[in-house]
Short mmCIF file of C-alpha atoms in Angstrom, two decimals:
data_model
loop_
_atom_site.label_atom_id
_atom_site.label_comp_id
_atom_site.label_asym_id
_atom_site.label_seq_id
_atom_site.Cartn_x
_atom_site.Cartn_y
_atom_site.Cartn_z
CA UNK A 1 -11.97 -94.48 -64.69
CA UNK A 2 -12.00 -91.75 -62.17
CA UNK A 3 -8.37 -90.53 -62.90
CA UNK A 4 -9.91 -89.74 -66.58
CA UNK A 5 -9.40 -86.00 -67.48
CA UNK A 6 -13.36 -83.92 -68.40
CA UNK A 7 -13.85 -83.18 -71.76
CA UNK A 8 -15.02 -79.26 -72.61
CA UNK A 9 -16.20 -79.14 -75.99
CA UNK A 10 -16.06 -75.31 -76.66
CA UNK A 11 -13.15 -72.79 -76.01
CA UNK A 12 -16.18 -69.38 -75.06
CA UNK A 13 -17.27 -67.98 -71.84
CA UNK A 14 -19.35 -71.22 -70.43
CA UNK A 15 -16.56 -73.48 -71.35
CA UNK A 16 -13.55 -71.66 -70.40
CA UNK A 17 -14.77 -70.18 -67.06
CA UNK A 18 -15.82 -74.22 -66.06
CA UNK A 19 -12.75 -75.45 -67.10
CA UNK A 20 -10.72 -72.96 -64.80
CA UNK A 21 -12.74 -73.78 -61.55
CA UNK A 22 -12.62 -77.52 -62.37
CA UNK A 23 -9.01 -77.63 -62.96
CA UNK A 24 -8.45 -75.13 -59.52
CA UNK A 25 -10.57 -78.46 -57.80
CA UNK A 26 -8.51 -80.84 -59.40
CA UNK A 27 -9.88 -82.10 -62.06
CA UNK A 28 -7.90 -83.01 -64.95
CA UNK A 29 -9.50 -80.90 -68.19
CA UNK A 30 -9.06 -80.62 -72.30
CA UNK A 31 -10.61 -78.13 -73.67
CA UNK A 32 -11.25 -78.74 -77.37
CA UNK A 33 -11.87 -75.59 -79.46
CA UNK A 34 -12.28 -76.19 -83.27
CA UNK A 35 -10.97 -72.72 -83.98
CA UNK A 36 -7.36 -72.83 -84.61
CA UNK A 37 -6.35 -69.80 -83.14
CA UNK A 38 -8.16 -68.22 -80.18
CA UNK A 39 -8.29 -64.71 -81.27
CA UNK A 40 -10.04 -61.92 -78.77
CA UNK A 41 -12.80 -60.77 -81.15
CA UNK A 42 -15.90 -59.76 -81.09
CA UNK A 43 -18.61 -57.05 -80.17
CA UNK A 44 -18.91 -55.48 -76.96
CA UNK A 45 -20.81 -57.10 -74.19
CA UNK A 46 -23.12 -56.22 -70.81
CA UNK A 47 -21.56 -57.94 -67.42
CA UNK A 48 -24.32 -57.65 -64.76
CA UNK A 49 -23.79 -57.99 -61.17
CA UNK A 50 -24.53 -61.74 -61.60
CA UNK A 51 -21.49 -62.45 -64.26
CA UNK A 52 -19.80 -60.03 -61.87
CA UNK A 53 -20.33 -61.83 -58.94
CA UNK A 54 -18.71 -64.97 -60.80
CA UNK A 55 -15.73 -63.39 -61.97
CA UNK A 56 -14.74 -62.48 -58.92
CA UNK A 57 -15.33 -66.12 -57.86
CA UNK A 58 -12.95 -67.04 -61.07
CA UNK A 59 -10.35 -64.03 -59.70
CA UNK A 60 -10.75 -62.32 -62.57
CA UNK A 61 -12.67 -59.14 -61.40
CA UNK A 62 -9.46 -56.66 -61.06
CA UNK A 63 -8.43 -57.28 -64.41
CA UNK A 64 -11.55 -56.95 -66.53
CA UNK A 65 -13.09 -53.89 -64.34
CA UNK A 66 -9.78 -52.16 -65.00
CA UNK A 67 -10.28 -52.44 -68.79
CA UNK A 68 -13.91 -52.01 -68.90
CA UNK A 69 -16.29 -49.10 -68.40
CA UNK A 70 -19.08 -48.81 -65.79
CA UNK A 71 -23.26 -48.59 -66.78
CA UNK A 72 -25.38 -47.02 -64.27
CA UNK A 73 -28.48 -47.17 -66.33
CA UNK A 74 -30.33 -48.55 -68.96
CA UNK A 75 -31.86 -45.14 -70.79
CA UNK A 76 -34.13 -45.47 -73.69
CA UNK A 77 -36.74 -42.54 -75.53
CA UNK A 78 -38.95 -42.37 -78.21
CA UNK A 79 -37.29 -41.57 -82.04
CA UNK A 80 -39.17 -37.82 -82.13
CA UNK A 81 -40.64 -36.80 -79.21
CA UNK A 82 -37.91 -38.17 -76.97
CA UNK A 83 -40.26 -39.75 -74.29
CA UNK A 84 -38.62 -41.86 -72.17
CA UNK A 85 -38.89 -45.26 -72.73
CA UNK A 86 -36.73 -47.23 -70.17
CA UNK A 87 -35.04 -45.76 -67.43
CA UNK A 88 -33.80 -48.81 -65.22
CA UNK A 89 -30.81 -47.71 -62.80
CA UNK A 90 -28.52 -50.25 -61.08
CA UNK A 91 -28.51 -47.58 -57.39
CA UNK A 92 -32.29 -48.98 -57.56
CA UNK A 93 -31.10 -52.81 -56.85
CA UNK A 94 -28.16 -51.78 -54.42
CA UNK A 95 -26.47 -48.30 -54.19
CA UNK A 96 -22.86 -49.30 -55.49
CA UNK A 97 -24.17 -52.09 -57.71
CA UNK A 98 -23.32 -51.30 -61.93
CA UNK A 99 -22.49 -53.37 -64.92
CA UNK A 100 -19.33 -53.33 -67.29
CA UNK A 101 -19.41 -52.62 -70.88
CA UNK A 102 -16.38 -54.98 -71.57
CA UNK A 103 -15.08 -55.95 -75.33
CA UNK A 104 -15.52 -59.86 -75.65
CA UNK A 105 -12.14 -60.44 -76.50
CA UNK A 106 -11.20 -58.73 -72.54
CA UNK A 107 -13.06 -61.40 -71.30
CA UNK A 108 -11.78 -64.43 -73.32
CA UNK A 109 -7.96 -62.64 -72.96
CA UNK A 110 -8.20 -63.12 -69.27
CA UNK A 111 -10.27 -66.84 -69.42
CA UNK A 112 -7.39 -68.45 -71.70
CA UNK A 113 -4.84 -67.19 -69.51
CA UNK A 114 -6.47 -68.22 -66.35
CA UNK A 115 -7.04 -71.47 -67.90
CA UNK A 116 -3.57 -72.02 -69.12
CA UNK A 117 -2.39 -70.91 -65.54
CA UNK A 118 -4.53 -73.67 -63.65
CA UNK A 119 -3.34 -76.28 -66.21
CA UNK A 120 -6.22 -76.59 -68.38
CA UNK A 121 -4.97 -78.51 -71.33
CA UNK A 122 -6.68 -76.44 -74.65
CA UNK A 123 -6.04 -78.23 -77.98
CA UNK A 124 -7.34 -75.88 -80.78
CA UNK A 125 -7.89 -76.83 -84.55
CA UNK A 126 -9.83 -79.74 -83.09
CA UNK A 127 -13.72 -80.67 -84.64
CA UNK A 128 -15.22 -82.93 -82.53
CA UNK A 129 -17.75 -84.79 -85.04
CA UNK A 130 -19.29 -86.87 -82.29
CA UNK A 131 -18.51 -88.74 -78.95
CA UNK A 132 -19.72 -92.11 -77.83
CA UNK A 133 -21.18 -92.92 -74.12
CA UNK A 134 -19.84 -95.89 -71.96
CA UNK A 135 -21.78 -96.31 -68.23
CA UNK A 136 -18.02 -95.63 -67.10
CA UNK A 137 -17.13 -93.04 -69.88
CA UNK A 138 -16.75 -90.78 -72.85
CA UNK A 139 -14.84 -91.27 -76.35
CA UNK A 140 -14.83 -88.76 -78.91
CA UNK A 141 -14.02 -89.04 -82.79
CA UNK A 142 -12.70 -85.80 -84.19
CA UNK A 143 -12.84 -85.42 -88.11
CA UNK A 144 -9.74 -85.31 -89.60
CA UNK A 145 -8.12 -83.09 -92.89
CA UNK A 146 -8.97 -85.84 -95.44
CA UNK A 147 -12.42 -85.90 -94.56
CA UNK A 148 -12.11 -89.36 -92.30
CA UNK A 149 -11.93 -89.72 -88.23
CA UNK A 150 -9.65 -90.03 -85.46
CA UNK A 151 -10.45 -91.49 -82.19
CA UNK A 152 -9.52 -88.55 -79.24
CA UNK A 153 -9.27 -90.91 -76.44
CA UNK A 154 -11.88 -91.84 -73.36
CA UNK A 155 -13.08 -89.31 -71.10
CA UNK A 156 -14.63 -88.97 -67.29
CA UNK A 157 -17.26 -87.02 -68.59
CA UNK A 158 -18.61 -84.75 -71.80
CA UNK A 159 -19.42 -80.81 -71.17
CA UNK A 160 -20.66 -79.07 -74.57
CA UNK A 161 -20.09 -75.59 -74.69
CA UNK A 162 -20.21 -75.25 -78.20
CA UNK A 163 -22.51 -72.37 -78.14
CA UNK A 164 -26.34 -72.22 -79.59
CA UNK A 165 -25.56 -73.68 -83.31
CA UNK A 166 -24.08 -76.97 -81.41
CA UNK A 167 -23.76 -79.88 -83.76
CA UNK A 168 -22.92 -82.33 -80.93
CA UNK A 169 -25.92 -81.07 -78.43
CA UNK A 170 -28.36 -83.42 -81.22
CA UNK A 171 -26.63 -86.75 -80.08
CA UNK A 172 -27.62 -86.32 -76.69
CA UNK A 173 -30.49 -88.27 -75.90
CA UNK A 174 -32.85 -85.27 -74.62
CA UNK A 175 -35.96 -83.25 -76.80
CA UNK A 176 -34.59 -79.96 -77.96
CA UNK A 177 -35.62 -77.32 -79.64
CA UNK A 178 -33.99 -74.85 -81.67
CA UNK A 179 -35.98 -71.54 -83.27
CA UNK A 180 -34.03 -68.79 -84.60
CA UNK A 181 -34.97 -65.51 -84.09
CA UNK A 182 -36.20 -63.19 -87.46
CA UNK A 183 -34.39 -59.99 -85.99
CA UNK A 184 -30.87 -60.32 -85.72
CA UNK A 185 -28.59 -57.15 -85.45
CA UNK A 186 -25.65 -55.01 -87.01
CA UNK A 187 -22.82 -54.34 -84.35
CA UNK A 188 -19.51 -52.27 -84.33
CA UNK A 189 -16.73 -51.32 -81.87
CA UNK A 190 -15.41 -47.88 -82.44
CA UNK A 191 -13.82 -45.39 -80.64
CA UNK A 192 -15.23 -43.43 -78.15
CA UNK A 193 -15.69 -39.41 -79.10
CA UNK A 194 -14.48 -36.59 -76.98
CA UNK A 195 -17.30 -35.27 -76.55
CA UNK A 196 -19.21 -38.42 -75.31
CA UNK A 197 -18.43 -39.47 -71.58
CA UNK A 198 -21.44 -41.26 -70.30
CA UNK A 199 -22.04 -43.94 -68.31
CA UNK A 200 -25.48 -44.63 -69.62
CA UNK A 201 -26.12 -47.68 -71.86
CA UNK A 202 -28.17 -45.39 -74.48
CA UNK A 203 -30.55 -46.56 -76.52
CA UNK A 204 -33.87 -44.89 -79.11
CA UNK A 205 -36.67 -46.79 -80.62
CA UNK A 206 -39.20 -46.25 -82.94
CA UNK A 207 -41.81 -48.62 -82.56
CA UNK A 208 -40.48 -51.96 -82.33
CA UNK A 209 -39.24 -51.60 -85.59
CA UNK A 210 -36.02 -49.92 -84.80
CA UNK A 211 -33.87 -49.24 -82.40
CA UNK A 212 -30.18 -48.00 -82.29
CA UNK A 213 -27.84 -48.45 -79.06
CA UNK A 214 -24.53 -47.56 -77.82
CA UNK A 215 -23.10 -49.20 -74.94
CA UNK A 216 -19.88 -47.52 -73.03
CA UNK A 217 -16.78 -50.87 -73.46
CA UNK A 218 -13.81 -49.71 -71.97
CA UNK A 219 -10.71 -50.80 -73.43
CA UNK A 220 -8.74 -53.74 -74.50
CA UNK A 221 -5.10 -55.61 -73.04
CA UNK A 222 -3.74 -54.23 -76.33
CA UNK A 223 -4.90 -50.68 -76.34
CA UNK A 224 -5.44 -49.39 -72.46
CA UNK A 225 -5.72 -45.56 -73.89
CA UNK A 226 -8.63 -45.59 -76.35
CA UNK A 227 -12.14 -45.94 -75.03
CA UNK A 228 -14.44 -47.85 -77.01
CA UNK A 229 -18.24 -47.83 -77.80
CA UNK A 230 -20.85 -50.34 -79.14
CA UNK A 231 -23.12 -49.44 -81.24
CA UNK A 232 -26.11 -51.84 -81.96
CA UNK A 233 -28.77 -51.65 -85.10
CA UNK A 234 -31.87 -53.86 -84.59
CA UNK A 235 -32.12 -55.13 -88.22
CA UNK A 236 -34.81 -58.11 -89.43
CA UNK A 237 -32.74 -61.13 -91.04
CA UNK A 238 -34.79 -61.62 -94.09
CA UNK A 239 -33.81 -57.97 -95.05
CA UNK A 240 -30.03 -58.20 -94.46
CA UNK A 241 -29.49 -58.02 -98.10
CA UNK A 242 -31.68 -55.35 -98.78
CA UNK A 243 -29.52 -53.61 -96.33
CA UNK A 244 -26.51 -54.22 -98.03
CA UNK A 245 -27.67 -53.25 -101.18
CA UNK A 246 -29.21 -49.80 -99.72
CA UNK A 247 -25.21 -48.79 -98.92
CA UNK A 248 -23.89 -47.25 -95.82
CA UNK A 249 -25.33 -43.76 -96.46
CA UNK A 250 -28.54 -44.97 -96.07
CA UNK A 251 -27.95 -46.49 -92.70
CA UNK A 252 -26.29 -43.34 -91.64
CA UNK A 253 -29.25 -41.42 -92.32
CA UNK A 254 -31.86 -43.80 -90.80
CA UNK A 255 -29.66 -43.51 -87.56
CA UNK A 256 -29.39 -39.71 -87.68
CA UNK A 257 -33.40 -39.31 -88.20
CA UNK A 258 -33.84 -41.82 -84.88
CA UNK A 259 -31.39 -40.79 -82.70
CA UNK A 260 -30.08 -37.37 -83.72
CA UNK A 261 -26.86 -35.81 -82.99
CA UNK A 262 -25.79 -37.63 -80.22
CA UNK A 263 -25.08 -40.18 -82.65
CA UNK A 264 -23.24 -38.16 -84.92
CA UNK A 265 -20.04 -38.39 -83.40
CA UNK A 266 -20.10 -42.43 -83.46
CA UNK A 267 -20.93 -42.90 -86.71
CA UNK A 268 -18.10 -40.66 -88.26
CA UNK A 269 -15.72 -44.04 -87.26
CA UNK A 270 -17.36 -46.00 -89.51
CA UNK A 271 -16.58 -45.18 -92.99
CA UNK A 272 -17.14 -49.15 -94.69
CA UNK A 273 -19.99 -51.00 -94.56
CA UNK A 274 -17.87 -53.80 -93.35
CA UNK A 275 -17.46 -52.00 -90.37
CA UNK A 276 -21.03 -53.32 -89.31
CA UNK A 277 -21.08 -57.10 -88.29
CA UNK A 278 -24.41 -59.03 -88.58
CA UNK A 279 -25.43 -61.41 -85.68
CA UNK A 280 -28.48 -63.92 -85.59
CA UNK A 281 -29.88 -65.40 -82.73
CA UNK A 282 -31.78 -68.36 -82.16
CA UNK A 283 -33.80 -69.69 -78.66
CA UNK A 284 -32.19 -72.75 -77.61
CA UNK A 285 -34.44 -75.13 -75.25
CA UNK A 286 -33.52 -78.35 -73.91
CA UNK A 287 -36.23 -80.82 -71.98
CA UNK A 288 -33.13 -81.53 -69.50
CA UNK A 289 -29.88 -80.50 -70.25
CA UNK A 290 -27.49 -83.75 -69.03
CA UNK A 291 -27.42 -86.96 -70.68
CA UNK A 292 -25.72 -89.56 -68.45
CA UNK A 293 -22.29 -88.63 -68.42
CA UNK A 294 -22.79 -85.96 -70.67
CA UNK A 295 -23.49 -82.04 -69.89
CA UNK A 296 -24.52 -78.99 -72.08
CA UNK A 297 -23.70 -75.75 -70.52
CA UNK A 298 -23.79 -72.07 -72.20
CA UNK A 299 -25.53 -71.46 -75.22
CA UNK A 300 -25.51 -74.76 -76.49
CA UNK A 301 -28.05 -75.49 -73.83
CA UNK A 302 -30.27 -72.24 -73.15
CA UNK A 303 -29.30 -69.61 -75.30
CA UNK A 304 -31.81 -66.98 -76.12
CA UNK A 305 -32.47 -63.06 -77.64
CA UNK A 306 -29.60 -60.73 -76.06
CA UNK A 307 -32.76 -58.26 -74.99
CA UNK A 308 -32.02 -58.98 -71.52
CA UNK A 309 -28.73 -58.47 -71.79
CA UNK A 310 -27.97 -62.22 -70.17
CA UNK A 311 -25.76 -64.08 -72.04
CA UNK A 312 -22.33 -64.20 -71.12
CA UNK A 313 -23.97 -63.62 -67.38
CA UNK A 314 -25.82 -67.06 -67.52
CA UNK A 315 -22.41 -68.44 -69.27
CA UNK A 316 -20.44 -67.55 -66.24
CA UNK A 317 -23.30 -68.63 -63.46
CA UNK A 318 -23.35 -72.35 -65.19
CA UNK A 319 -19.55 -72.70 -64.59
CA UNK A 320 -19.98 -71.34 -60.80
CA UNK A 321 -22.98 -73.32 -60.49
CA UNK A 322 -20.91 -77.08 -62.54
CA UNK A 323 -18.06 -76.25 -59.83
CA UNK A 324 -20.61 -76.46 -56.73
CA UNK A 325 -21.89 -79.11 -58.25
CA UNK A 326 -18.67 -81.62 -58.84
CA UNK A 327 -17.10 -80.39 -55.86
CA UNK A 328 -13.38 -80.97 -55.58
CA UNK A 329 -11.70 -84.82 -57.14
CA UNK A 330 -12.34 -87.23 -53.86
CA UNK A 331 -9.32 -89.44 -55.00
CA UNK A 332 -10.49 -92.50 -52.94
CA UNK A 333 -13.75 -92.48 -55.17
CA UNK A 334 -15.00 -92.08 -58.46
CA UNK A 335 -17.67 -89.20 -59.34
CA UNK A 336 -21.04 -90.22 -60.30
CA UNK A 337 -21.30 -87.92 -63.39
CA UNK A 338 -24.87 -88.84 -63.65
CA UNK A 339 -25.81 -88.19 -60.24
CA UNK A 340 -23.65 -84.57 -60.18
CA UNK A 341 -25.07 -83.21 -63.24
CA UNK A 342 -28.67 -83.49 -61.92
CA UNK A 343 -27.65 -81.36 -58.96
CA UNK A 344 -26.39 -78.75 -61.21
CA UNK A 345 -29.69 -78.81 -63.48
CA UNK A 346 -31.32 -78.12 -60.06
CA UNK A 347 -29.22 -75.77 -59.16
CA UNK A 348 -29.90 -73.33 -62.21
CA UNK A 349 -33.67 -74.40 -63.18
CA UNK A 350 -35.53 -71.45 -61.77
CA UNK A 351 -32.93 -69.12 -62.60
CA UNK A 352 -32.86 -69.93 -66.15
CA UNK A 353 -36.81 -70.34 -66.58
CA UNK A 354 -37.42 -67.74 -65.36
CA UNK A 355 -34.59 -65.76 -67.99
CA UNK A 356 -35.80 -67.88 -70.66
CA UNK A 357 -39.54 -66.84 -69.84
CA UNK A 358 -38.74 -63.41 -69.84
CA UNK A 359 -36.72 -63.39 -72.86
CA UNK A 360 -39.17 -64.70 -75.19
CA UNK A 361 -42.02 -62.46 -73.78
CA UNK A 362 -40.01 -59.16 -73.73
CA UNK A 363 -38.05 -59.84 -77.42
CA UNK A 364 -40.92 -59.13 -79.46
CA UNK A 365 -41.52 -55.49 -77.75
CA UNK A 366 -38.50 -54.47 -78.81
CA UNK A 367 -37.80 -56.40 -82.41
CA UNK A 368 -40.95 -56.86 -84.04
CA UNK A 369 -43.33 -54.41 -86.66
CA UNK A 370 -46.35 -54.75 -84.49
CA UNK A 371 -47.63 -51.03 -83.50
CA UNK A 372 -49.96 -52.20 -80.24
CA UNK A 373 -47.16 -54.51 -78.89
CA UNK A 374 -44.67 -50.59 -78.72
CA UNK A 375 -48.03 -49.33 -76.63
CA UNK A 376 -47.96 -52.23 -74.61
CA UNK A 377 -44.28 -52.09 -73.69
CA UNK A 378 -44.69 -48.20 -73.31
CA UNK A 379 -47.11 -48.46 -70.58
CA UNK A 380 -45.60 -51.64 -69.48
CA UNK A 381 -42.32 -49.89 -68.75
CA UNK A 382 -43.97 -46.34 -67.72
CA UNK A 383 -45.44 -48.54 -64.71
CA UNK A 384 -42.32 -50.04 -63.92
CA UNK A 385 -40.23 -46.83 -63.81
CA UNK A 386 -42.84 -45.21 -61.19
CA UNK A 387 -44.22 -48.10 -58.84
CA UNK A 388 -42.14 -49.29 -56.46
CA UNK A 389 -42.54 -53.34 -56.96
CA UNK A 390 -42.58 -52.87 -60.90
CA UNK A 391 -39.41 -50.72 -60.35
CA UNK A 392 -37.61 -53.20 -58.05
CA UNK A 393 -38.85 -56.36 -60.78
CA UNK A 394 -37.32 -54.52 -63.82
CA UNK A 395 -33.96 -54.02 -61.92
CA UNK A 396 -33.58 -57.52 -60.21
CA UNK A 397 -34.15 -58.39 -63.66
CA UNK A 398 -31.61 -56.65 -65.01
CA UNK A 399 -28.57 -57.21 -62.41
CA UNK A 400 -29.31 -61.51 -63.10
CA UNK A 401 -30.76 -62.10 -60.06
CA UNK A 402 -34.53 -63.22 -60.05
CA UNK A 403 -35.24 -66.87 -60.22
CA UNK A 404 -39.28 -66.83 -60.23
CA UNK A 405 -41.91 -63.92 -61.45
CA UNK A 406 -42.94 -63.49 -57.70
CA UNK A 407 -40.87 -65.09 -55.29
CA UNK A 408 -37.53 -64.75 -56.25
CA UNK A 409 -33.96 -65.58 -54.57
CA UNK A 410 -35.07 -66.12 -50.85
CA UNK A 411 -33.00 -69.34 -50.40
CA UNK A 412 -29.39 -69.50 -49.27
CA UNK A 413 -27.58 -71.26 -52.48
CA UNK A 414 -24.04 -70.60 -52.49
CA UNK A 415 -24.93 -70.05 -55.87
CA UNK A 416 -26.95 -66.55 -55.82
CA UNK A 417 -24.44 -65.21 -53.11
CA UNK A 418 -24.34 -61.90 -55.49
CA UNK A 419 -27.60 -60.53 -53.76
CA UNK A 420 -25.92 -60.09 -50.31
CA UNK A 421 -23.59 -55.86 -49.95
CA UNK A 422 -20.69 -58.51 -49.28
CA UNK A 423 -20.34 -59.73 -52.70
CA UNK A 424 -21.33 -57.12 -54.53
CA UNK A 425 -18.14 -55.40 -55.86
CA UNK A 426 -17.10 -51.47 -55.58
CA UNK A 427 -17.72 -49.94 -59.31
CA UNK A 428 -14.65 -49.19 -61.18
CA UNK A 429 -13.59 -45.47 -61.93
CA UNK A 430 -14.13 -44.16 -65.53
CA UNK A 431 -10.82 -43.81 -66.59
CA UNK A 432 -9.80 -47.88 -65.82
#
């Protein structure tokens, strides 16, 4: 069975990153997507020096820093007073360190092309209903057009990357838990005005009740010229509706009153209300996160609120972190799956509890309608923007690499090499 190709379950960021560095060690992959045609879409997202760190392990820095757009800070104030809120800068973790607004569909451009240059075999249009484990392997049934099943063949091994609403993650034999989250938000890309050339990932709150951002993203493989922006609009999910009933006006003018004119110029791009895109969230947690021969990776195994800024980060770690652990084919002997994907779950436990951990404690200062929690993250913050150790915390938290709430990253895993000045990469001009 060892000459059995890995099964990826999942065509996004965990699943196509993995299957690049597998196939590069060479292993034999399939990549089943049930989306038909992989198109780049989506809304813009944060790369911190972590996710940076593992693109350039996937040789795909050059090309995405050339089409996104630098963030040297994290800058948030008050709706009327303008009191700063959060002021976290990236020269306070190392002095050319800096993350990349980058559109998603940037990053999965250059993933399915890297992938399709190792080898990696993708078969789109393909629903895997359920798989099957064998001590010696994995089958999967798809479901076919007429509502029946076809058998996809026998697999080495089973890696879900099917992101946080999984239907496969169930079957494994592991507790789980999945909560969603009551805020979700409102997202568009637009262009970037004229008169807006920041580097700032800007963002104003009232309360914890709102909050509007707008995230520099760089451009696309399809448009170099235009510069884009993100805008985000914290927005609870049992009052979507009401929202869409209110109309676009409304929305316009509840930005305007909490962030004023700088975010004039950005909303004058969007002139529909289907501009706006609604995204939920949900925490995703897992008791362990392999089953025998069977891995989850991604979002389908830890997903959780985009506060932090983490996803696609913790996406891209898991796939350096499943290469160290496989290692390259050893064609003499068969892998023990089993035995592999425990060193990879002990690879990223502290780095993901500790993300986890400080996702779940941080989302409700930001997206709730309590008024003592906004104190409490006000004086929280204020402290961490003028002591020296809360200072240094809230930016190794931002750039991906703590692993603990004290100690944090004083081993030597291959794994967090991003906190040596080697690895850190040189921040990309403005223009691209």
């Amino acid at each position: 069975m060892k000459d059995l190709p890995i099964a990826i379950v999942g065509a996004g960021t965990a699943g196509l990153a993995s299957a690049i560095l597998l196939a590069r060690q060479g292993w034999a992959v399939s990549v089943f997507e049930r989306v038909a045609d992989l198109q780049p879409v989506g809304a813009g997202i944060l790369l911190q020096p972590s996710g940076l760190a593992a693109l350039r392990s996937l040789g795909l820095f050059d090309e995405c820093a050339a089409l996104g757009a630098p963030v040297s800070r994290l800058y948030g104030t008050s709706a009327c007073a303008g009191r700063v809120i959060l002021d976290t800068r990236y020269q306070h973790w190392q002095a050319d360190s800096f993350g990349l607004g980058i559109h998603r569909g940037v990053l999965m451009t250059a993933l399915v092309n890297a992938a399709r240059a190792a080898g990696v075999n993708i078969c789109t249009g393909v629903s895997i209903s359920r798989f099957q484990q064998s001590p010696t392997h994995v089958s999967l049934i798809a479901a076919d057009d007429q509502g029946g099943e076809v058998a996809l063949g026998d697999h080495a091994a089973l890696i879900l990357a099917d992101g946080t609403r999984s239907q496969l993650r169930a079957q494994m034999q592991v507790r789980q838990w999945v909560k969603p989250y009551p805020w979700g938000a409102l997202w568009s890309i637009v262009p970037t005005p004229d008169c807006a050339d920041s580097t700032d990932l800007r963002q104003w709150y009232r309360g914890c009740s709102q909050m509007f951002g707008i995230m520099p993203t760089g451009a696309t493989h399809t448009d170099r010229n235009t510069r884009l922006s993100s805008l985000f609009w914290s927005l609870p999910v049992a009052t979507h509706g009401t929202w869409q009933q209110s109309g676009l006006p409304a929305w316009k003018d509840s930005v305007r009153q909490l962030a004023g004119e700088p975010a004039e110029a950005f909303l004058q791009s969007i002139d529909s209300a289907q501009r706006l895109m609604f995204a939920t969230y949900a925490d995703v947690r897992m008791s362990r996160w392999h089953d025998g021969r069977v891995l989850a990776i991604g979002d389908c195994a830890h997903a959780m609120s985009p506060q932090l800024g983490q996803g696609a980060n913790m996406a891209l770690v898991d796939a350096v972190a499943l290469a160290s652990a496989l290692g390259p084919v050893d064609r003499k002997q068969a892998a023990n799956f089993p035995e592999r994907f425990a060193a990879y779950a002990d690879l990223r436990r502290a780095h993901l509890r500790y993300y986890r951990q400080a996702s779940r404690l941080l989302t409700p200062l930001f997206q709730s309608d309590s008024a003592w929690l906004a104190v409490v993250r006000d004086t929280a913050l204020f402290m961490a923007r003028h002591l020296p150790m809360g200072r240094q915390h809230a930016v190794s938290t931002l750039v991906g690499a703590r692993t603990g709430w004290l100690l944090s990253g004083k081993g030597g895993a291959e794994l967090y090499a991003w906190r040596t000045s080697a690895a850190q990469p040189v921040a990309p001009t403005s223009s691209g």
